[in-house]
mmCIF file of C-alpha atoms and ligand atoms in Angstrom:
data_model
loop_
_atom_site.group_PDB
_atom_site.id
_atom_site.type_symbol
_atom_site.label_atom_id
_atom_site.label_comp_id
_atom_site.label_asym_id
_atom_site.label_seq_id
_atom_site.Cartn_x
_atom_site.Cartn_y
_atom_site.Cartn_z
ATOM 1 C CA MET F 854 31.675 -2.013 -16.540
ATOM 2 C CA GLU F 855 29.979 -3.074 -13.335
ATOM 3 C CA LEU F 856 28.910 0.024 -11.402
ATOM 4 C CA LEU F 857 27.534 -1.847 -8.426
ATOM 5 C CA GLU F 858 29.055 -5.015 -7.006
ATOM 6 C CA VAL F 859 27.437 -6.712 -4.046
ATOM 7 C CA GLU F 860 29.522 -9.488 -2.530
ATOM 8 C CA SER F 861 27.976 -11.932 -0.129
ATOM 9 C CA ILE F 862 26.167 -9.427 2.055
ATOM 10 C CA SER F 863 24.127 -10.631 4.976
ATOM 11 C CA LYS F 864 22.051 -8.670 7.448
ATOM 12 C CA THR F 865 20.726 -10.052 10.695
ATOM 13 C CA TYR F 866 18.552 -7.913 12.943
ATOM 14 C CA GLY F 867 18.553 -8.823 16.622
ATOM 15 C CA GLU F 868 20.197 -11.787 18.276
ATOM 16 C CA GLY F 869 19.494 -15.303 19.473
ATOM 17 C CA GLU F 870 15.907 -16.497 19.299
ATOM 18 C CA THR F 871 14.581 -13.166 18.048
ATOM 19 C CA ALA F 872 17.168 -12.826 15.248
ATOM 20 C CA VAL F 873 15.749 -11.962 11.833
ATOM 21 C CA HIS F 874 17.906 -12.959 8.862
ATOM 22 C CA ALA F 875 16.759 -10.177 6.565
ATOM 23 C CA LEU F 876 19.440 -10.910 3.938
ATOM 24 C CA ARG F 877 21.434 -14.082 3.386
ATOM 25 C CA GLN F 878 24.724 -13.941 1.453
ATOM 26 C CA ALA F 879 23.450 -11.816 -1.416
ATOM 27 C CA SER F 880 25.796 -11.456 -4.395
ATOM 28 C CA PHE F 881 25.080 -9.763 -7.715
ATOM 29 C CA SER F 882 26.277 -6.929 -9.879
ATOM 30 C CA ILE F 883 24.652 -4.195 -11.914
ATOM 31 C CA ALA F 884 26.334 -2.695 -14.983
ATOM 32 C CA GLN F 885 26.737 1.023 -15.528
ATOM 33 C CA GLY F 886 23.672 2.508 -17.216
ATOM 34 C CA GLU F 887 21.518 -0.493 -16.407
ATOM 35 C CA PHE F 888 17.960 -0.116 -15.147
ATOM 36 C CA ALA F 889 17.421 -2.905 -12.607
ATOM 37 C CA ALA F 890 14.265 -3.835 -10.746
ATOM 38 C CA ILE F 891 14.074 -5.651 -7.412
ATOM 39 C CA VAL F 892 10.904 -7.637 -6.937
ATOM 40 C CA GLY F 893 9.659 -9.783 -4.073
ATOM 41 C CA GLU F 894 6.973 -10.100 -1.446
ATOM 42 C CA SER F 895 6.520 -7.703 1.426
ATOM 43 C CA GLY F 896 8.999 -8.503 4.209
ATOM 44 C CA SER F 897 11.356 -10.405 1.897
ATOM 45 C CA GLY F 898 14.300 -8.023 2.464
ATOM 46 C CA LYS F 899 14.090 -5.581 -0.467
ATOM 47 C CA SER F 900 14.368 -2.353 1.531
ATOM 48 C CA THR F 901 17.124 -3.837 3.692
ATOM 49 C CA LEU F 902 19.057 -4.620 0.512
ATOM 50 C CA LEU F 903 18.582 -1.136 -0.939
ATOM 51 C CA ASN F 904 19.606 0.574 2.314
ATOM 52 C CA LEU F 905 22.789 -1.506 2.472
ATOM 53 C CA VAL F 906 23.624 -0.794 -1.161
ATOM 54 C CA GLY F 907 23.282 2.927 -0.419
ATOM 55 C CA GLY F 908 25.370 2.720 2.735
ATOM 56 C CA LEU F 909 22.479 3.812 4.938
ATOM 57 C CA ASP F 910 22.904 0.704 7.058
ATOM 58 C CA THR F 911 25.859 -1.596 7.709
ATOM 59 C CA PRO F 912 25.804 -5.299 6.819
ATOM 60 C CA THR F 913 26.465 -8.089 9.305
ATOM 61 C CA SER F 914 28.985 -9.365 6.741
ATOM 62 C CA GLY F 915 29.912 -8.813 3.116
ATOM 63 C CA GLN F 916 30.889 -5.938 0.870
ATOM 64 C CA VAL F 917 29.393 -3.406 -1.489
ATOM 65 C CA ARG F 918 31.473 -1.655 -4.171
ATOM 66 C CA ILE F 919 30.176 1.331 -6.088
ATOM 67 C CA ALA F 920 32.320 2.424 -9.056
ATOM 68 C CA GLY F 921 35.050 0.218 -7.593
ATOM 69 C CA ARG F 922 34.973 1.781 -4.124
ATOM 70 C CA ASN F 923 34.315 -0.359 -1.095
ATOM 71 C CA ILE F 924 31.711 1.793 0.650
ATOM 72 C CA PHE F 925 31.969 0.141 4.067
ATOM 73 C CA SER F 926 35.673 0.916 4.290
ATOM 74 C CA MET F 927 34.941 4.653 4.285
ATOM 75 C CA ARG F 928 34.646 6.768 7.384
ATOM 76 C CA GLU F 929 31.170 8.185 8.091
ATOM 77 C CA SER F 930 32.205 11.681 6.958
ATOM 78 C CA GLN F 931 33.654 10.343 3.686
ATOM 79 C CA MET F 932 30.580 8.194 3.233
ATOM 80 C CA SER F 933 28.151 11.110 3.450
ATOM 81 C CA ILE F 934 30.114 13.093 0.853
ATOM 82 C CA PHE F 935 30.333 9.999 -1.376
ATOM 83 C CA ARG F 936 26.585 9.470 -1.045
ATOM 84 C CA ARG F 937 25.757 13.088 -1.829
ATOM 85 C CA ARG F 938 27.880 13.020 -4.994
ATOM 86 C CA ASN F 939 27.168 9.556 -6.299
ATOM 87 C CA ILE F 940 23.830 8.268 -5.062
ATOM 88 C CA GLY F 941 20.303 9.609 -5.457
ATOM 89 C CA PHE F 942 17.728 8.124 -3.107
ATOM 90 C CA ILE F 943 14.006 8.024 -3.755
ATOM 91 C CA PHE F 944 12.058 6.700 -0.788
ATOM 92 C CA GLN F 945 8.383 6.130 -0.246
ATOM 93 C CA SER F 946 8.456 8.847 2.386
ATOM 94 C CA PHE F 947 9.486 12.058 0.707
ATOM 95 C CA ASN F 948 11.671 13.692 3.400
ATOM 96 C CA LEU F 949 11.252 17.129 1.848
ATOM 97 C CA ILE F 950 12.392 20.173 3.791
ATOM 98 C CA PRO F 951 9.134 21.862 4.864
ATOM 99 C CA GLU F 952 10.512 25.428 4.878
ATOM 100 C CA LEU F 953 11.834 25.196 1.303
ATOM 101 C CA THR F 954 9.860 25.561 -1.921
ATOM 102 C CA VAL F 955 9.660 22.875 -4.609
ATOM 103 C CA GLU F 956 12.512 24.433 -6.557
ATOM 104 C CA GLN F 957 14.665 24.977 -3.464
ATOM 105 C CA ASN F 958 14.157 21.386 -2.317
ATOM 106 C CA ILE F 959 15.331 20.101 -5.716
ATOM 107 C CA VAL F 960 18.502 22.229 -5.910
ATOM 108 C CA PHE F 961 19.401 22.040 -2.205
ATOM 109 C CA PRO F 962 21.761 18.991 -2.354
ATOM 110 C CA VAL F 963 23.703 20.584 -5.233
ATOM 111 C CA LEU F 964 24.087 23.865 -3.309
ATOM 112 C CA LEU F 965 25.138 21.884 -0.256
ATOM 113 C CA ASP F 966 27.891 20.364 -2.376
ATOM 114 C CA GLY F 967 29.122 23.849 -3.333
ATOM 115 C CA LYS F 968 28.153 23.442 -6.980
ATOM 116 C CA ARG F 969 26.252 25.719 -9.325
ATOM 117 C CA PRO F 970 22.806 24.316 -10.200
ATOM 118 C CA ASP F 971 22.202 23.569 -13.894
ATOM 119 C CA ALA F 972 19.291 25.920 -14.607
ATOM 120 C CA ARG F 973 18.353 24.235 -17.882
ATOM 121 C CA TYR F 974 18.171 20.795 -16.332
ATOM 122 C CA LEU F 975 16.048 22.237 -13.517
ATOM 123 C CA GLU F 976 13.551 23.569 -16.083
ATOM 124 C CA GLU F 977 13.547 20.218 -17.891
ATOM 125 C CA LEU F 978 12.900 18.317 -14.665
ATOM 126 C CA LEU F 979 10.171 20.709 -13.472
ATOM 127 C CA ASP F 980 8.553 20.312 -16.863
ATOM 128 C CA VAL F 981 8.676 16.518 -17.021
ATOM 129 C CA LEU F 982 7.622 16.227 -13.392
ATOM 130 C CA ASN F 983 4.718 18.546 -14.116
ATOM 131 C CA LEU F 984 5.743 20.899 -11.300
ATOM 132 C CA LYS F 985 6.316 24.127 -13.247
ATOM 133 C CA ASN F 986 3.261 25.840 -11.801
ATOM 134 C CA ARG F 987 4.125 24.629 -8.305
ATOM 135 C CA ARG F 988 7.786 25.653 -8.213
ATOM 136 C CA HIS F 989 7.286 28.296 -5.523
ATOM 137 C CA HIS F 990 4.952 26.207 -3.366
ATOM 138 C CA LEU F 991 5.909 24.611 -0.081
ATOM 139 C CA PRO F 992 5.601 20.818 0.400
ATOM 140 C CA SER F 993 2.601 21.336 2.715
ATOM 141 C CA GLN F 994 0.759 22.944 -0.212
ATOM 142 C CA LEU F 995 1.205 19.894 -2.453
ATOM 143 C CA SER F 996 -0.596 16.596 -2.914
ATOM 144 C CA GLY F 997 1.172 13.324 -2.067
ATOM 145 C CA GLY F 998 1.854 12.618 -5.735
ATOM 146 C CA GLN F 999 3.318 16.083 -6.242
ATOM 147 C CA GLN F 1000 5.561 15.711 -3.182
ATOM 148 C CA GLN F 1001 6.761 12.394 -4.541
ATOM 149 C CA ARG F 1002 7.629 14.029 -7.851
ATOM 150 C CA VAL F 1003 9.646 16.707 -6.007
ATOM 151 C CA ALA F 1004 11.572 13.955 -4.200
ATOM 152 C CA ILE F 1005 12.272 12.289 -7.557
ATOM 153 C CA GLY F 1006 13.480 15.597 -9.019
ATOM 154 C CA ARG F 1007 15.755 16.140 -6.038
ATOM 155 C CA ALA F 1008 17.297 12.664 -6.482
ATOM 156 C CA LEU F 1009 17.871 13.128 -10.231
ATOM 157 C CA PHE F 1010 19.057 16.745 -10.248
ATOM 158 C CA PRO F 1011 22.723 16.159 -9.233
ATOM 159 C CA ARG F 1012 22.885 13.447 -11.954
ATOM 160 C CA PRO F 1013 24.209 10.805 -9.543
ATOM 161 C CA ALA F 1014 25.883 7.710 -11.005
ATOM 162 C CA LEU F 1015 23.507 5.494 -9.018
ATOM 163 C CA ILE F 1016 19.819 6.023 -8.269
ATOM 164 C CA LEU F 1017 18.226 3.856 -5.587
ATOM 165 C CA ALA F 1018 14.474 3.928 -5.484
ATOM 166 C CA ASP F 1019 12.133 2.158 -3.053
ATOM 167 C CA GLU F 1020 8.776 1.866 -4.824
ATOM 168 C CA PRO F 1021 8.974 5.393 -6.240
ATOM 169 C CA THR F 1022 5.663 5.117 -8.050
ATOM 170 C CA GLY F 1023 3.816 3.510 -5.149
ATOM 171 C CA ASN F 1024 1.604 6.555 -4.500
ATOM 172 C CA LEU F 1025 1.196 7.734 -8.078
ATOM 173 C CA ASP F 1026 -1.681 7.257 -10.522
ATOM 174 C CA THR F 1027 -1.130 5.465 -13.845
ATOM 175 C CA GLN F 1028 -0.304 8.557 -15.858
ATOM 176 C CA ASN F 1029 2.175 9.861 -13.297
ATOM 177 C CA THR F 1030 3.698 6.392 -12.994
ATOM 178 C CA ASN F 1031 4.249 6.237 -16.744
ATOM 179 C CA GLU F 1032 5.808 9.699 -16.771
ATOM 180 C CA VAL F 1033 8.128 8.923 -13.870
ATOM 181 C CA MET F 1034 9.193 5.639 -15.481
ATOM 182 C CA ALA F 1035 9.917 7.466 -18.739
ATOM 183 C CA LEU F 1036 11.996 10.014 -16.822
ATOM 184 C CA LEU F 1037 14.020 7.320 -15.049
ATOM 185 C CA LYS F 1038 14.533 5.467 -18.333
ATOM 186 C CA GLU F 1039 15.797 8.645 -19.926
ATOM 187 C CA ALA F 1040 18.186 9.128 -17.011
ATOM 188 C CA SER F 1041 19.660 5.692 -17.651
ATOM 189 C CA ARG F 1042 19.756 5.969 -21.465
ATOM 190 C CA LYS F 1043 20.777 9.605 -21.877
ATOM 191 C CA TYR F 1044 23.013 10.140 -18.858
ATOM 192 C CA HIS F 1045 24.106 6.491 -18.315
ATOM 193 C CA GLN F 1046 22.845 6.608 -14.745
ATOM 194 C CA THR F 1047 22.417 3.248 -13.086
ATOM 195 C CA ILE F 1048 19.050 2.661 -11.471
ATOM 196 C CA VAL F 1049 18.054 0.057 -8.911
ATOM 197 C CA MET F 1050 14.364 0.228 -8.200
ATOM 198 C CA ILE F 1051 12.136 -1.804 -5.933
ATOM 199 C CA THR F 1052 8.739 -2.353 -7.475
ATOM 200 C CA HIS F 1053 5.620 -4.346 -6.742
ATOM 201 C CA SER F 1054 4.415 -3.961 -10.285
ATOM 202 C CA PRO F 1055 5.033 -6.926 -12.633
ATOM 203 C CA SER F 1056 4.269 -4.711 -15.631
ATOM 204 C CA ILE F 1057 7.001 -2.255 -14.609
ATOM 205 C CA ALA F 1058 9.457 -5.090 -13.941
ATOM 206 C CA GLN F 1059 8.871 -6.296 -17.512
ATOM 207 C CA THR F 1060 10.161 -3.044 -18.966
ATOM 208 C CA VAL F 1061 13.610 -2.881 -17.319
ATOM 209 C CA ASP F 1062 17.055 -4.276 -18.277
ATOM 210 C CA HIS F 1063 17.748 -6.547 -15.331
ATOM 211 C CA VAL F 1064 15.553 -8.169 -12.685
ATOM 212 C CA LEU F 1065 16.505 -9.447 -9.230
ATOM 213 C CA GLU F 1066 14.124 -11.273 -6.941
ATOM 214 C CA VAL F 1067 14.305 -11.357 -3.150
ATOM 215 C CA ALA F 1068 12.562 -14.182 -1.280
ATOM 216 C CA ASP F 1069 13.067 -14.617 2.461
ATOM 217 C CA GLY F 1070 16.382 -12.782 2.356
ATOM 218 C CA VAL F 1071 17.754 -14.746 -0.602
ATOM 219 C CA VAL F 1072 18.524 -12.721 -3.715
ATOM 220 C CA THR F 1073 18.189 -14.460 -7.082
ATOM 221 C CA ASP F 1074 19.433 -12.786 -10.227
ATOM 222 C CA LEU F 1075 16.684 -13.402 -12.781
ATOM 223 C CA GLY F 1076 18.966 -12.086 -15.482
ATOM 224 C CA ARG F 1077 19.486 -9.359 -17.973
ATOM 225 C CA VAL F 1078 17.170 -8.567 -20.786
ATOM 226 C CA ARG F 1079 19.019 -7.956 -24.010
ATOM 227 C CA GLY F 1080 17.453 -5.080 -25.889
HETATM 228 P P1 ADP H 1780 10.667 -5.512 2.295
HETATM 229 O O1 ADP H 1780 11.227 -4.173 1.960
HETATM 230 O O2 ADP H 1780 10.917 -6.554 1.254
HETATM 231 O O3 ADP H 1780 9.210 -5.433 2.624
HETATM 232 P P2 ADP H 1780 12.385 -5.335 4.645
HETATM 233 O O4 ADP H 1780 13.753 -5.283 4.094
HETATM 234 O O5 ADP H 1780 11.797 -4.040 5.103
HETATM 235 O O6 ADP H 1780 11.413 -6.061 3.601
HETATM 236 O O7 ADP H 1780 12.372 -6.331 5.863
HETATM 237 C C1 ADP H 1780 12.936 -7.646 5.793
HETATM 238 C C2 ADP H 1780 12.790 -8.329 7.139
HETATM 239 O O8 ADP H 1780 13.629 -7.670 8.108
HETATM 240 C C3 ADP H 1780 11.386 -8.290 7.719
HETATM 241 O O9 ADP H 1780 11.163 -9.500 8.391
HETATM 242 C C4 ADP H 1780 11.437 -7.132 8.672
HETATM 243 O O10 ADP H 1780 10.503 -7.307 9.710
HETATM 244 C C5 ADP H 1780 12.867 -7.187 9.197
HETATM 245 N N1 ADP H 1780 13.379 -5.860 9.572
HETATM 246 C C6 ADP H 1780 13.543 -4.802 8.742
HETATM 247 N N2 ADP H 1780 14.081 -3.758 9.390
HETATM 248 C C7 ADP H 1780 14.272 -4.149 10.685
HETATM 249 C C8 ADP H 1780 14.799 -3.535 11.872
HETATM 250 N N3 ADP H 1780 15.272 -2.278 11.848
HETATM 251 N N4 ADP H 1780 14.827 -4.276 13.014
HETATM 252 C C9 ADP H 1780 14.389 -5.538 13.024
HETATM 253 N N5 ADP H 1780 13.881 -6.187 11.951
HETATM 254 C C10 ADP H 1780 13.823 -5.505 10.786
HETATM 255 MG MG1 MG H 1781 10.231 -2.303 1.752
#
């Protein structure tokens, strides 16, 4: 089953002579449980693509379907509930809530959705993210790498069907990068979560199921790896 279907989306910023065609008629699909990487040079349109796929921005034309639902046909209020339940975002900036501890930041979206947090999964995540001894700390008391790991935990904790990550290991050292990649892989294998991740790292891109390349706003599907 295709979890994500992108149909001819284009995004143009600005108008006339200053118009920037950040995405040109991109079409591709990602199957449920697939781990996909988006590669491409800086400025090629990768973040624009990811923001559109997550409904954080609206396309100039085209459609995005997630689990069969056309996300741009939803009202803003429906869209934010849909996002909270189905999509986990991991950005380069962490957007943690400064007044909340590590643990509180991770469970917050689940509480917001009126659900009971899964205590065992929280322990598992804190363990894998190496945050157990920081669980009661505030973001300001953490290093950049630790804050990034909290943001990753927060995205994974509700077990969203789709995880969108914009260079999630960009600020991490090699060991942390390997651990985070293992965690994301487990999320896709064990919980059949679909992951779309922007990465600059060719070695990371070699370890995923499906690779897409963006060059000057044009998306090319480099294909699925059969494993
Ligand atoms: P990447 O993530 O691959 O580095 P982006 O998607 O951020 O690339 O940007 C693609 C192009 O769109 C770039 O030329 C960038 O300058 C332009 N762009 C991105 N966001 C905006 C914006 N909000 N307004 C105008 N131009 C933008
Ligand atoms: Mg970017």
